[in-house]
Tab-separated table of C-alpha atoms in Angstrom:
chain	number	residue	atom	x	y	z
M	120	UNK	CA	17.315	20.625	-92.095
M	121	UNK	CA	15.357	23.031	-89.880
M	122	UNK	CA	12.375	20.358	-89.842
M	123	UNK	CA	14.761	17.817	-87.986
M	124	UNK	CA	15.989	20.162	-85.456
M	125	UNK	CA	12.421	20.909	-84.281
M	126	UNK	CA	11.306	17.231	-84.875
M	127	UNK	CA	13.855	15.376	-82.827
M	128	UNK	CA	13.092	16.968	-79.408
M	129	UNK	CA	9.341	16.504	-80.028
M	130	UNK	CA	10.018	12.977	-80.975
M	131	UNK	CA	12.175	12.422	-77.589
M	132	UNK	CA	9.442	14.098	-75.592
M	133	UNK	CA	6.870	11.927	-76.860
M	134	UNK	CA	8.645	8.724	-76.485
M	135	UNK	CA	9.416	10.034	-72.657
M	136	UNK	CA	5.458	10.488	-71.986
M	137	UNK	CA	4.990	7.089	-73.621
M	138	UNK	CA	7.394	5.514	-71.391
M	139	UNK	CA	6.319	7.559	-68.211
M	140	UNK	CA	2.591	6.639	-68.807
M	141	UNK	CA	3.018	2.866	-69.277
M	142	UNK	CA	5.525	2.442	-66.490
M	143	UNK	CA	4.580	3.454	-63.078
M	144	UNK	CA	7.763	3.227	-60.867
M	145	UNK	CA	5.409	3.783	-57.745
M	146	UNK	CA	3.060	1.078	-58.525
M	147	UNK	CA	3.207	-1.603	-55.898
M	148	UNK	CA	4.965	-4.822	-57.306
M	149	UNK	CA	6.756	-7.931	-56.245
M	150	UNK	CA	9.600	-5.689	-56.426
M	151	UNK	CA	8.504	-3.228	-53.650
M	152	UNK	CA	9.253	-5.641	-50.953
M	153	UNK	CA	13.057	-6.004	-51.989
M	154	UNK	CA	16.226	-5.157	-49.964
M	155	UNK	CA	19.388	-4.740	-50.452
M	156	UNK	CA	22.392	-6.462	-48.749
M	157	UNK	CA	25.869	-4.723	-48.785
M	158	UNK	CA	28.998	-6.399	-48.386
M	159	UNK	CA	31.168	-3.597	-48.322
M	160	UNK	CA	32.564	-1.286	-50.852
M	161	UNK	CA	32.636	2.129	-51.969
M	162	UNK	CA	29.086	2.619	-51.692
M	163	UNK	CA	28.311	1.179	-48.078
M	164	UNK	CA	31.612	0.450	-46.594
M	165	UNK	CA	31.714	-0.489	-42.868
M	166	UNK	CA	28.150	-1.423	-43.109
M	167	UNK	CA	28.785	-5.204	-42.591
M	168	UNK	CA	31.182	-6.460	-39.824
M	169	UNK	CA	31.454	-3.374	-37.524
M	170	UNK	CA	29.056	-4.708	-35.041
M	171	UNK	CA	29.219	-8.516	-33.976
M	172	UNK	CA	26.032	-10.349	-35.110
M	173	UNK	CA	24.781	-12.449	-32.262
M	174	UNK	CA	22.584	-15.302	-33.712
M	175	UNK	CA	20.874	-18.122	-31.929
M	176	UNK	CA	21.568	-21.507	-33.121
M	177	UNK	CA	24.296	-22.782	-35.492
M	178	UNK	CA	25.048	-21.996	-38.962
M	179	UNK	CA	22.939	-23.741	-41.513
M	180	UNK	CA	23.670	-25.092	-44.751
M	181	UNK	CA	21.095	-25.445	-47.489
M	182	UNK	CA	22.475	-27.953	-50.374
M	183	UNK	CA	21.092	-27.110	-53.796
M	184	UNK	CA	22.328	-27.947	-57.320
M	185	UNK	CA	22.827	-31.488	-59.187
M	186	UNK	CA	25.172	-34.149	-59.657
M	187	UNK	CA	28.330	-32.116	-60.474
M	188	UNK	CA	27.082	-28.809	-59.075
M	189	UNK	CA	26.614	-28.147	-55.535
M	190	UNK	CA	25.083	-24.698	-54.562
M	191	UNK	CA	25.163	-24.471	-50.762
M	192	UNK	CA	23.600	-21.478	-49.127
M	193	UNK	CA	25.258	-20.430	-45.715
M	194	UNK	CA	22.801	-18.839	-43.207
M	195	UNK	CA	22.561	-17.846	-39.467
M	196	UNK	CA	26.224	-16.579	-39.701
M	197	UNK	CA	27.068	-14.566	-36.564
M	198	UNK	CA	30.206	-12.694	-35.664
M	199	UNK	CA	31.189	-10.568	-38.629
M	200	UNK	CA	27.793	-11.605	-40.352
M	201	UNK	CA	29.228	-12.137	-43.482
M	202	UNK	CA	31.752	-14.829	-45.245
M	203	UNK	CA	35.177	-14.250	-46.904
M	204	UNK	CA	35.571	-18.225	-48.215
M	205	UNK	CA	34.540	-21.546	-47.900
M	206	UNK	CA	35.886	-24.715	-48.976
M	207	UNK	CA	33.889	-28.200	-49.066
M	208	UNK	CA	35.278	-31.808	-48.205
M	209	UNK	CA	33.573	-35.052	-49.059
M	210	UNK	CA	34.173	-38.094	-46.746
M	211	UNK	CA	36.315	-39.353	-50.011
M	212	UNK	CA	38.075	-36.154	-51.174
M	213	UNK	CA	40.305	-33.496	-49.874
M	214	UNK	CA	39.627	-29.907	-49.066
M	215	UNK	CA	38.147	-27.907	-51.994
M	216	UNK	CA	37.991	-24.180	-52.461
M	217	UNK	CA	34.225	-23.125	-53.361
M	218	UNK	CA	33.400	-20.213	-55.307
M	219	UNK	CA	31.004	-17.322	-54.351
M	220	UNK	CA	28.102	-17.891	-56.984
M	221	UNK	CA	25.766	-14.706	-55.607
M	222	UNK	CA	25.289	-13.445	-52.202
M	223	UNK	CA	25.416	-16.283	-49.460
M	224	UNK	CA	25.514	-19.103	-51.980
M	225	UNK	CA	28.602	-20.615	-52.491
M	226	UNK	CA	29.389	-23.610	-55.470
M	227	UNK	CA	31.510	-26.489	-56.016
M	228	UNK	CA	31.626	-28.326	-59.417
M	229	UNK	CA	32.695	-31.518	-58.002
M	230	UNK	CA	30.772	-34.886	-57.816
M	231	UNK	CA	29.784	-35.356	-53.954
M	232	UNK	CA	26.566	-37.467	-53.782
M	233	UNK	CA	26.547	-40.207	-51.468
M	234	UNK	CA	29.666	-38.705	-49.352
M	235	UNK	CA	29.409	-36.908	-45.834
M	236	UNK	CA	30.342	-33.299	-46.297
M	237	UNK	CA	32.486	-31.054	-44.122
M	238	UNK	CA	32.721	-27.212	-44.344
M	239	UNK	CA	35.646	-24.823	-43.617
M	240	UNK	CA	34.147	-21.344	-43.541
M	241	UNK	CA	36.015	-18.182	-42.785
M	242	UNK	CA	34.098	-14.821	-42.021
M	243	UNK	CA	35.091	-11.260	-43.054
M	244	UNK	CA	36.962	-10.713	-39.808
M	245	UNK	CA	39.240	-13.614	-40.262
M	246	UNK	CA	37.531	-16.012	-37.762
M	247	UNK	CA	37.274	-19.618	-39.357
M	248	UNK	CA	35.365	-22.637	-38.048
M	249	UNK	CA	35.130	-26.321	-39.370
M	250	UNK	CA	31.930	-28.097	-39.744
M	251	UNK	CA	33.129	-31.811	-39.594
M	252	UNK	CA	30.556	-34.247	-41.218
M	253	UNK	CA	27.705	-31.365	-40.988
M	254	UNK	CA	26.140	-33.105	-44.002
M	255	UNK	CA	25.520	-36.932	-43.558
M	256	UNK	CA	26.444	-39.219	-46.402
M	257	UNK	CA	22.546	-40.027	-47.219
M	258	UNK	CA	21.785	-36.092	-47.987
M	259	UNK	CA	19.577	-35.000	-50.985
M	260	UNK	CA	19.278	-31.876	-52.724
M	261	UNK	CA	17.014	-29.297	-50.905
M	262	UNK	CA	17.929	-30.236	-47.599
M	263	UNK	CA	19.169	-27.902	-44.755
M	264	UNK	CA	21.362	-29.015	-42.324
M	265	UNK	CA	21.999	-26.882	-38.474
M	266	UNK	CA	25.281	-26.870	-36.761
M	267	UNK	CA	25.762	-26.458	-33.172
M	268	UNK	CA	28.852	-24.372	-34.008
M	269	UNK	CA	28.699	-20.567	-34.191
M	270	UNK	CA	31.057	-17.662	-34.969
């Protein structure tokens, strides 16, 4: 019994030293240039939306995905600077609510190929804008479309 009591801390210390010697948390890596974007919450409340963002140019929409999956990156958003909700409308559909995938990426699980696309974007300050037929019917995945409209 006494042997186990002495060996357990020694084993734990050996494992800790092994981990520290093989992983240098301060070494340069691809992660060292990362940054964080806060969308509010308990750890960063008020970091977004307290000062209006002035952006040059209009809101941009980058369409990624494949067939029944449109992943839309919405960027260069002025005003509050962050998005609360997005809806998408194909030229042959009604408005459909998109869901946030991650960050500023919004997704739709609809087949919208060959249709012009419109977006209704609501910022976190409640301001909404409609981007009517911002994406032409001959769009392809990977393309970015810029509007003249800004928040």
